[in-house]
mmCIF file of C-alpha atoms and ligand atoms in Angstrom:
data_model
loop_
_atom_site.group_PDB
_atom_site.id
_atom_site.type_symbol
_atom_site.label_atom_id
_atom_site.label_comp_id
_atom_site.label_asym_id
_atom_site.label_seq_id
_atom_site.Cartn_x
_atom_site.Cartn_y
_atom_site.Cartn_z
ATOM 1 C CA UNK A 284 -12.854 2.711 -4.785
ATOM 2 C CA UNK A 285 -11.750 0.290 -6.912
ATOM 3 C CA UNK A 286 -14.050 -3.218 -6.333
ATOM 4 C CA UNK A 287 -14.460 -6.716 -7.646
ATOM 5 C CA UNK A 288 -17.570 -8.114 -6.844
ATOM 6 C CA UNK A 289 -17.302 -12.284 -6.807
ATOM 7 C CA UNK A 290 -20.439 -13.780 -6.682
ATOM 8 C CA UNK A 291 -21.956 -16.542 -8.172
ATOM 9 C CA UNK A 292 -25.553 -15.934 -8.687
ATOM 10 C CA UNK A 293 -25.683 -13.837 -11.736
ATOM 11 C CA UNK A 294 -28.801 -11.536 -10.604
ATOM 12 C CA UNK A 295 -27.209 -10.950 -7.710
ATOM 13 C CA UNK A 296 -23.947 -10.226 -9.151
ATOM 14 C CA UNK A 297 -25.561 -7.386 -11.529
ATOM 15 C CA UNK A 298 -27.399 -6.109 -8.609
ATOM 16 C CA UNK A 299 -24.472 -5.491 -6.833
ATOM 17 C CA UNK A 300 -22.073 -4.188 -9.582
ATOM 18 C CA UNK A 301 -25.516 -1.628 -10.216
ATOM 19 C CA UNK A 302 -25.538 -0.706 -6.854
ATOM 20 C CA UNK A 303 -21.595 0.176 -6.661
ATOM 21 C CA UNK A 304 -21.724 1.715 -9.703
ATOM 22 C CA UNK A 305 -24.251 4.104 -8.383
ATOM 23 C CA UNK A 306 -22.269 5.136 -5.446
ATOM 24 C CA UNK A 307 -19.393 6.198 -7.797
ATOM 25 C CA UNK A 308 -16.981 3.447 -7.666
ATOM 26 C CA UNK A 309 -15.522 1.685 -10.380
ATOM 27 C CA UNK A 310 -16.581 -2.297 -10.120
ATOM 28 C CA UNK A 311 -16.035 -5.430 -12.003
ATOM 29 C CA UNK A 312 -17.172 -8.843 -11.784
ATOM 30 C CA UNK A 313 -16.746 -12.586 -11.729
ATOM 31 C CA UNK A 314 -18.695 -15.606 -11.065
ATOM 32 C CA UNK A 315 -16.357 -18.146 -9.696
ATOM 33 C CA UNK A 316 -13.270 -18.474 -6.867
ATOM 34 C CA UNK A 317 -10.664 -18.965 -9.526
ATOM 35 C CA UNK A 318 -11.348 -16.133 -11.561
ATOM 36 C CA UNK A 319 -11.459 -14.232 -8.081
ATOM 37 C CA UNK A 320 -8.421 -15.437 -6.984
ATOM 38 C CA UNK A 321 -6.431 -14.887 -10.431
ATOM 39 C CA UNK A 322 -8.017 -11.418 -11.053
ATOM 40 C CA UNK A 323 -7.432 -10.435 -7.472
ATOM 41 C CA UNK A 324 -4.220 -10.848 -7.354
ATOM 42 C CA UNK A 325 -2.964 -9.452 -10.584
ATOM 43 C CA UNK A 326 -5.300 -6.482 -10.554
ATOM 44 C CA UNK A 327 -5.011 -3.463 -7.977
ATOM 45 C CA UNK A 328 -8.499 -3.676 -6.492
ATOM 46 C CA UNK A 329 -8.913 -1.175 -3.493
ATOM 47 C CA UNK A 330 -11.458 -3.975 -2.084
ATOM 48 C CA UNK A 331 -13.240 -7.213 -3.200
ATOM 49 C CA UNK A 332 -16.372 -8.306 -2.336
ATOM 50 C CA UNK A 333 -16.544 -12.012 -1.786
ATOM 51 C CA UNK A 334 -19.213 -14.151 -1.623
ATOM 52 C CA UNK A 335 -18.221 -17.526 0.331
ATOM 53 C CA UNK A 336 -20.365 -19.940 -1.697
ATOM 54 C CA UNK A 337 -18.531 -20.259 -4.685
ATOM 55 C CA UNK A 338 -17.920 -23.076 -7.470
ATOM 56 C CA UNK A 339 -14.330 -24.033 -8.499
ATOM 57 C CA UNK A 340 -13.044 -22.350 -5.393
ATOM 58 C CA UNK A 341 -14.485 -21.392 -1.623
ATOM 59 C CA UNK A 342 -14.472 -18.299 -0.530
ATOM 60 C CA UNK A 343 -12.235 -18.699 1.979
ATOM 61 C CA UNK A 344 -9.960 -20.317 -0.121
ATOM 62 C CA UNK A 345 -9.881 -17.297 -2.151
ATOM 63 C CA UNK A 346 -9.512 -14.939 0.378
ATOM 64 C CA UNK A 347 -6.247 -16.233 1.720
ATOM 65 C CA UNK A 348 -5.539 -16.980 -1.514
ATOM 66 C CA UNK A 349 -5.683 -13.278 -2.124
ATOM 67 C CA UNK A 350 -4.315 -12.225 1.196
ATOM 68 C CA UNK A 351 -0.995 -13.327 1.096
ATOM 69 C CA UNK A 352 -0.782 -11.852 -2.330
ATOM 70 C CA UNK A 353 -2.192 -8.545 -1.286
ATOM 71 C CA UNK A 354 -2.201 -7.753 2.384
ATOM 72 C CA UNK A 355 -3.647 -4.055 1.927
ATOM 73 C CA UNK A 356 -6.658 -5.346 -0.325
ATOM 74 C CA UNK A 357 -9.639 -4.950 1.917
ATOM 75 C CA UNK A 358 -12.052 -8.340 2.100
ATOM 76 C CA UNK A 359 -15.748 -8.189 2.827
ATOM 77 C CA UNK A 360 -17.280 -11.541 2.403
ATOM 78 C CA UNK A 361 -21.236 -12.041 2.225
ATOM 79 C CA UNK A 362 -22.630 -14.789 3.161
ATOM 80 C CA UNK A 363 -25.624 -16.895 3.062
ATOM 81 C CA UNK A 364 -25.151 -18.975 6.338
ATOM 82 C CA UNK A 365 -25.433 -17.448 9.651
ATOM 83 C CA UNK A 366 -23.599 -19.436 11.722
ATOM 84 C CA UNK A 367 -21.297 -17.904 13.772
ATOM 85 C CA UNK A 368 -18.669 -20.401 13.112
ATOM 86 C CA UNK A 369 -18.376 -19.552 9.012
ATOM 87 C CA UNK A 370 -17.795 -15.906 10.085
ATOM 88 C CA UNK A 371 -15.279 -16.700 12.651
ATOM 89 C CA UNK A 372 -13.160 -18.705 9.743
ATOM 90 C CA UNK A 373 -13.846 -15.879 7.313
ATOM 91 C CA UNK A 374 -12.646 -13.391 9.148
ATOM 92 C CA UNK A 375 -9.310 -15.455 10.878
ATOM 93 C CA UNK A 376 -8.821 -16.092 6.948
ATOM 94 C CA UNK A 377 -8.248 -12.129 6.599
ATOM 95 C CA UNK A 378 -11.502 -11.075 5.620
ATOM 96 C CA UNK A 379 -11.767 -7.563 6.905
ATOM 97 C CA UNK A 380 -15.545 -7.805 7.602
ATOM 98 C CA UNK A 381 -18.739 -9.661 6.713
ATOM 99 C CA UNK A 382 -21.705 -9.000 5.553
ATOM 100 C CA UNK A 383 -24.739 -12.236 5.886
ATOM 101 C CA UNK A 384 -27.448 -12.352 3.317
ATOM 102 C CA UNK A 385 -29.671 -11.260 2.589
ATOM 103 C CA UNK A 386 -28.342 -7.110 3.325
ATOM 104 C CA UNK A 387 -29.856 -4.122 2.576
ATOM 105 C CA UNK A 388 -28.418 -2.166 -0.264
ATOM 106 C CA UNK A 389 -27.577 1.029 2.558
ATOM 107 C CA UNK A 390 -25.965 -1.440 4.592
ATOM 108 C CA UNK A 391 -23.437 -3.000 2.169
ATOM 109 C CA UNK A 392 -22.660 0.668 1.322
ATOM 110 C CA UNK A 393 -22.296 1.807 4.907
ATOM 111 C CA UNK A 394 -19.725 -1.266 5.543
ATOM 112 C CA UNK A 395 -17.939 -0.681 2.372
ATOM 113 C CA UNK A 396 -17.510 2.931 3.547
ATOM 114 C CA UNK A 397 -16.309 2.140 6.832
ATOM 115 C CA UNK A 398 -13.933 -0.074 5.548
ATOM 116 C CA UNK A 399 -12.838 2.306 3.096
ATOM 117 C CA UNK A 400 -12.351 5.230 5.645
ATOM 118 C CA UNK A 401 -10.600 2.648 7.517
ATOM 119 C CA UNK A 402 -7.968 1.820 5.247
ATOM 120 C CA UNK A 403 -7.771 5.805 4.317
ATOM 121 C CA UNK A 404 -6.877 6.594 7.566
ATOM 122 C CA UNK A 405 -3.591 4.402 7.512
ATOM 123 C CA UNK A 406 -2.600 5.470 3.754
ATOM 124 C CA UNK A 407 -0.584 2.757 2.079
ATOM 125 C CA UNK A 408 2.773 3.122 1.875
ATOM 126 C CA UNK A 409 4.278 4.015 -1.575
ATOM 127 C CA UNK A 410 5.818 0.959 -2.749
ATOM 128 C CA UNK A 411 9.460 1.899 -4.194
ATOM 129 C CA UNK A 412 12.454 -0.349 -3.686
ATOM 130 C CA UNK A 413 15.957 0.105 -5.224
ATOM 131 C CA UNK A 414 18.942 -2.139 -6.317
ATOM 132 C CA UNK A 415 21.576 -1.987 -8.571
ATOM 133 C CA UNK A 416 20.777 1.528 -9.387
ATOM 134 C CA UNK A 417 17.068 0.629 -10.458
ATOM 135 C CA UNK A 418 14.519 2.342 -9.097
ATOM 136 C CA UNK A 419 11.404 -0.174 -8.749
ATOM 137 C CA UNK A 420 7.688 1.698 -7.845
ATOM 138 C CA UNK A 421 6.118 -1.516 -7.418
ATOM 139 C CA UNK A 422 2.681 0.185 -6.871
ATOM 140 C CA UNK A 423 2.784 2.496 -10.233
ATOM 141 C CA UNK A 424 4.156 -0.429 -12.302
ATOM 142 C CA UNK A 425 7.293 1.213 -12.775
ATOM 143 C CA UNK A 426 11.366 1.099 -13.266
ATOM 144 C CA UNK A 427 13.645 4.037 -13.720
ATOM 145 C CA UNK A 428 17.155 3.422 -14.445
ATOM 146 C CA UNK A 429 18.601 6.951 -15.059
ATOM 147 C CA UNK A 430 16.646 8.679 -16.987
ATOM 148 C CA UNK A 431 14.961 5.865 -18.133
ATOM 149 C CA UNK A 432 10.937 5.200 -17.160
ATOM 150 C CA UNK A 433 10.151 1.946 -18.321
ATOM 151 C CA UNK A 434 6.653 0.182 -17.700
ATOM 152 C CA UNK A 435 6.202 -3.171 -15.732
ATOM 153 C CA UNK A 436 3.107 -5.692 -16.292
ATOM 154 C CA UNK A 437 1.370 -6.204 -13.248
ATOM 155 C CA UNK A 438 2.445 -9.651 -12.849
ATOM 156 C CA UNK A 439 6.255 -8.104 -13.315
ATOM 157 C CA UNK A 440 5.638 -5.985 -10.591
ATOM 158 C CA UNK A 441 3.770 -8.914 -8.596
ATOM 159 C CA UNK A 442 7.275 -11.255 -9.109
ATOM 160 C CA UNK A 443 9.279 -8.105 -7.902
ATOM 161 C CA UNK A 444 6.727 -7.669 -5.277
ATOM 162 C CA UNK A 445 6.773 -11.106 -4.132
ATOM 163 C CA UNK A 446 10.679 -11.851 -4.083
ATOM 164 C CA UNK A 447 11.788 -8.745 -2.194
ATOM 165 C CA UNK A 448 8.708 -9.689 0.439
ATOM 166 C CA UNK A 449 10.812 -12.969 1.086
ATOM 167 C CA UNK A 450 14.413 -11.487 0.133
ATOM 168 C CA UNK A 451 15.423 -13.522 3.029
ATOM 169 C CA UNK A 452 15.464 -16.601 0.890
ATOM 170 C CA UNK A 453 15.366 -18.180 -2.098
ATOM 171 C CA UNK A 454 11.650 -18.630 -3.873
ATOM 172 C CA UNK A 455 11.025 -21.159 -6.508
ATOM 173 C CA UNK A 456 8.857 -21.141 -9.390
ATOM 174 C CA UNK A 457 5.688 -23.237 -8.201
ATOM 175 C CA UNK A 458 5.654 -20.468 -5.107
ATOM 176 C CA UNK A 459 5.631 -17.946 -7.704
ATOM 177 C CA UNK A 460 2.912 -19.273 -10.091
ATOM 178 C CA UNK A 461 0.681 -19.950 -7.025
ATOM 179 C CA UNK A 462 1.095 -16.386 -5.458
ATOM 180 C CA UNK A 463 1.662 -14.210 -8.695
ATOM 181 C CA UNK A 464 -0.242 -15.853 -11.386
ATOM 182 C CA UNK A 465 -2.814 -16.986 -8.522
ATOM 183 C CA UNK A 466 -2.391 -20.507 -10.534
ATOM 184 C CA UNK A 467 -2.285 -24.224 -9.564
ATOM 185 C CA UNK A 468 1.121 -25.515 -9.539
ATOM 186 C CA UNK A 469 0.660 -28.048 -11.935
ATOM 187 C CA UNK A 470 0.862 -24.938 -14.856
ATOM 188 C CA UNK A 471 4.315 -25.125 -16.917
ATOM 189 C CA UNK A 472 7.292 -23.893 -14.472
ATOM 190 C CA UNK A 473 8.647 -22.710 -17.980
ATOM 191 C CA UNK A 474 6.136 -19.249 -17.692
ATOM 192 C CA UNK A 475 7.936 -18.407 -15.021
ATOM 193 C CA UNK A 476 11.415 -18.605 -16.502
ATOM 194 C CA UNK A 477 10.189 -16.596 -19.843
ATOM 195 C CA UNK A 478 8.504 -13.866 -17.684
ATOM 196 C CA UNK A 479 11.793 -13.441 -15.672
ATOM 197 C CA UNK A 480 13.349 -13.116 -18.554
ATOM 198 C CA UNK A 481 11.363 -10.335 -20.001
ATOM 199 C CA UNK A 482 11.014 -8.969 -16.233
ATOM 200 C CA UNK A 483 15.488 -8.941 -16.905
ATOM 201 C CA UNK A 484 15.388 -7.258 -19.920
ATOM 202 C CA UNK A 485 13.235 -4.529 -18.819
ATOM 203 C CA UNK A 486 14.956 -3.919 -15.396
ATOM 204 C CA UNK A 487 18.710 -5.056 -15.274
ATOM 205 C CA UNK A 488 21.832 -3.246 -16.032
ATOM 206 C CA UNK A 489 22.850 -6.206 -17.931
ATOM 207 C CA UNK A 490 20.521 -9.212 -18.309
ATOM 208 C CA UNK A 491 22.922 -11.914 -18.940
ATOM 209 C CA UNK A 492 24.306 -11.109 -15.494
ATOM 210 C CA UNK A 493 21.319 -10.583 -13.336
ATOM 211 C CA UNK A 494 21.831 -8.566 -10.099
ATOM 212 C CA UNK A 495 17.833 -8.149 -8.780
ATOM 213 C CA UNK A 496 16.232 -10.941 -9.705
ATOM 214 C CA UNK A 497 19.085 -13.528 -9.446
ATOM 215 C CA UNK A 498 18.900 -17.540 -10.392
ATOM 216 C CA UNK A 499 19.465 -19.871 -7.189
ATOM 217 C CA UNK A 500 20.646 -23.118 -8.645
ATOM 218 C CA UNK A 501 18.065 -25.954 -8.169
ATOM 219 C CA UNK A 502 15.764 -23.860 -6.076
ATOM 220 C CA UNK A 503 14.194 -20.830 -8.209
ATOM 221 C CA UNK A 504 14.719 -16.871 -7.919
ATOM 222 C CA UNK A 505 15.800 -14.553 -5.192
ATOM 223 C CA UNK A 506 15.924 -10.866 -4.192
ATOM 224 C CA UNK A 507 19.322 -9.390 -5.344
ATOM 225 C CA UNK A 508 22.696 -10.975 -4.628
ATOM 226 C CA UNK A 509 24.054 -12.238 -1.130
HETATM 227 CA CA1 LIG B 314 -22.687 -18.257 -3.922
#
């Protein structure tokens, strides 16, 4: 599987991306909530492994974060506290499971297992929508118009993603930096309007006229046209 391992304590941290490693999947790492929450929801990650201590953002914070970006992403949070009450909000947060310090190595890898056999056994569905005669695989990072392939950044395919998820309304930029660049809202609304642009160019029949991702005047973007 594909993992990101968010933990703070950097012996830890290597311990863990050894151990993962080892079992044959392919890991990478950060040390703090934002980074997990940015890199989480931009990269396709089959899992993360979150620890709930974190600095710059909590755990949980991340994982909701990161849930309402990515609702297939599996979530297994460690933590340090053992109080019933921190694995209750965890897992009402979306975590998928927990995992309390200090584990055993076979254990982690037994729950990551599960959790992987888990999600195998409902298989994601392939994520292709179509409008206007372009053919979006939102998964693969992909639009075909004709016989035209052309390749879409993952935070193209996370704006996509996100607007025909709530095609039954209008979506303005601040929503969009917060779910798809995983950013506070107080980053320029501008990098929103240039991506869309480039996100235009790439997918529309004819840019200047916009038929997927469509301006709604004083409120943002939308979904296609009413
Ligand atoms: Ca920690």
């Amino acid at each position: 599987m594909r993992i990101l391992v968010v933990e703070d304590e950097p012996a830890l941290r290597d311990g863990l991306v050894d151990l993962l490693r080892g079992a044959g999947h392919a890991v990478e790492a950060v040390g703090d909530g934002q980074a997990a929450a940015q890199r989480g929801v931009h990269e396709s990650y089959e899992l993360v492994l979150l620890d709930l201590m974190l600095p710059k953002l909590d755990g949980i914070e991340v994982c909701q974060r990161l849930r309402k970006a990515r609702p297939d992403l599996l979530i297994l949070m460690l933590t340090a506290r053992g109080s019933e009450e921190d694995r209750v909000r965890g897992l009402k947060t979306g975590a998928d499971d927990y995992v309390t310090k200090p584990f055993g190595a076979r254990e982690l890898l037994a729950r990551i297992e599960a959790l992987g056999r888990r999600a195998g056994a409902a298989p994601a569905q392939p994520e292709v929508v179509e409008l206007d005669g372009c053919r979006i695989d939102l998964g693969r990072c992909e639009a075909r118009r004709g016989t035209q392939t052309t390749a879409l950044t993952a935070r193209e395919a996370g704006i996509l993603r996100w607007l025909h998820r709530h095609r039954a309304r209008a979506v303005s930029r601040v929503e969009l930096l917060e779910h798809v660049w995983g950013a506070q809202p107080d980053m320029e609304t501008r990098t929103v309007d240039m991506t869309i642009a480039n996100l235009r160019a790439k997918i529309e029949r004819d840019p200047a006229g916009p038929r997927i991702v469509v301006s709604v005047k004083g409120v943002g973007y939308a979904w296609g046209q009413r």
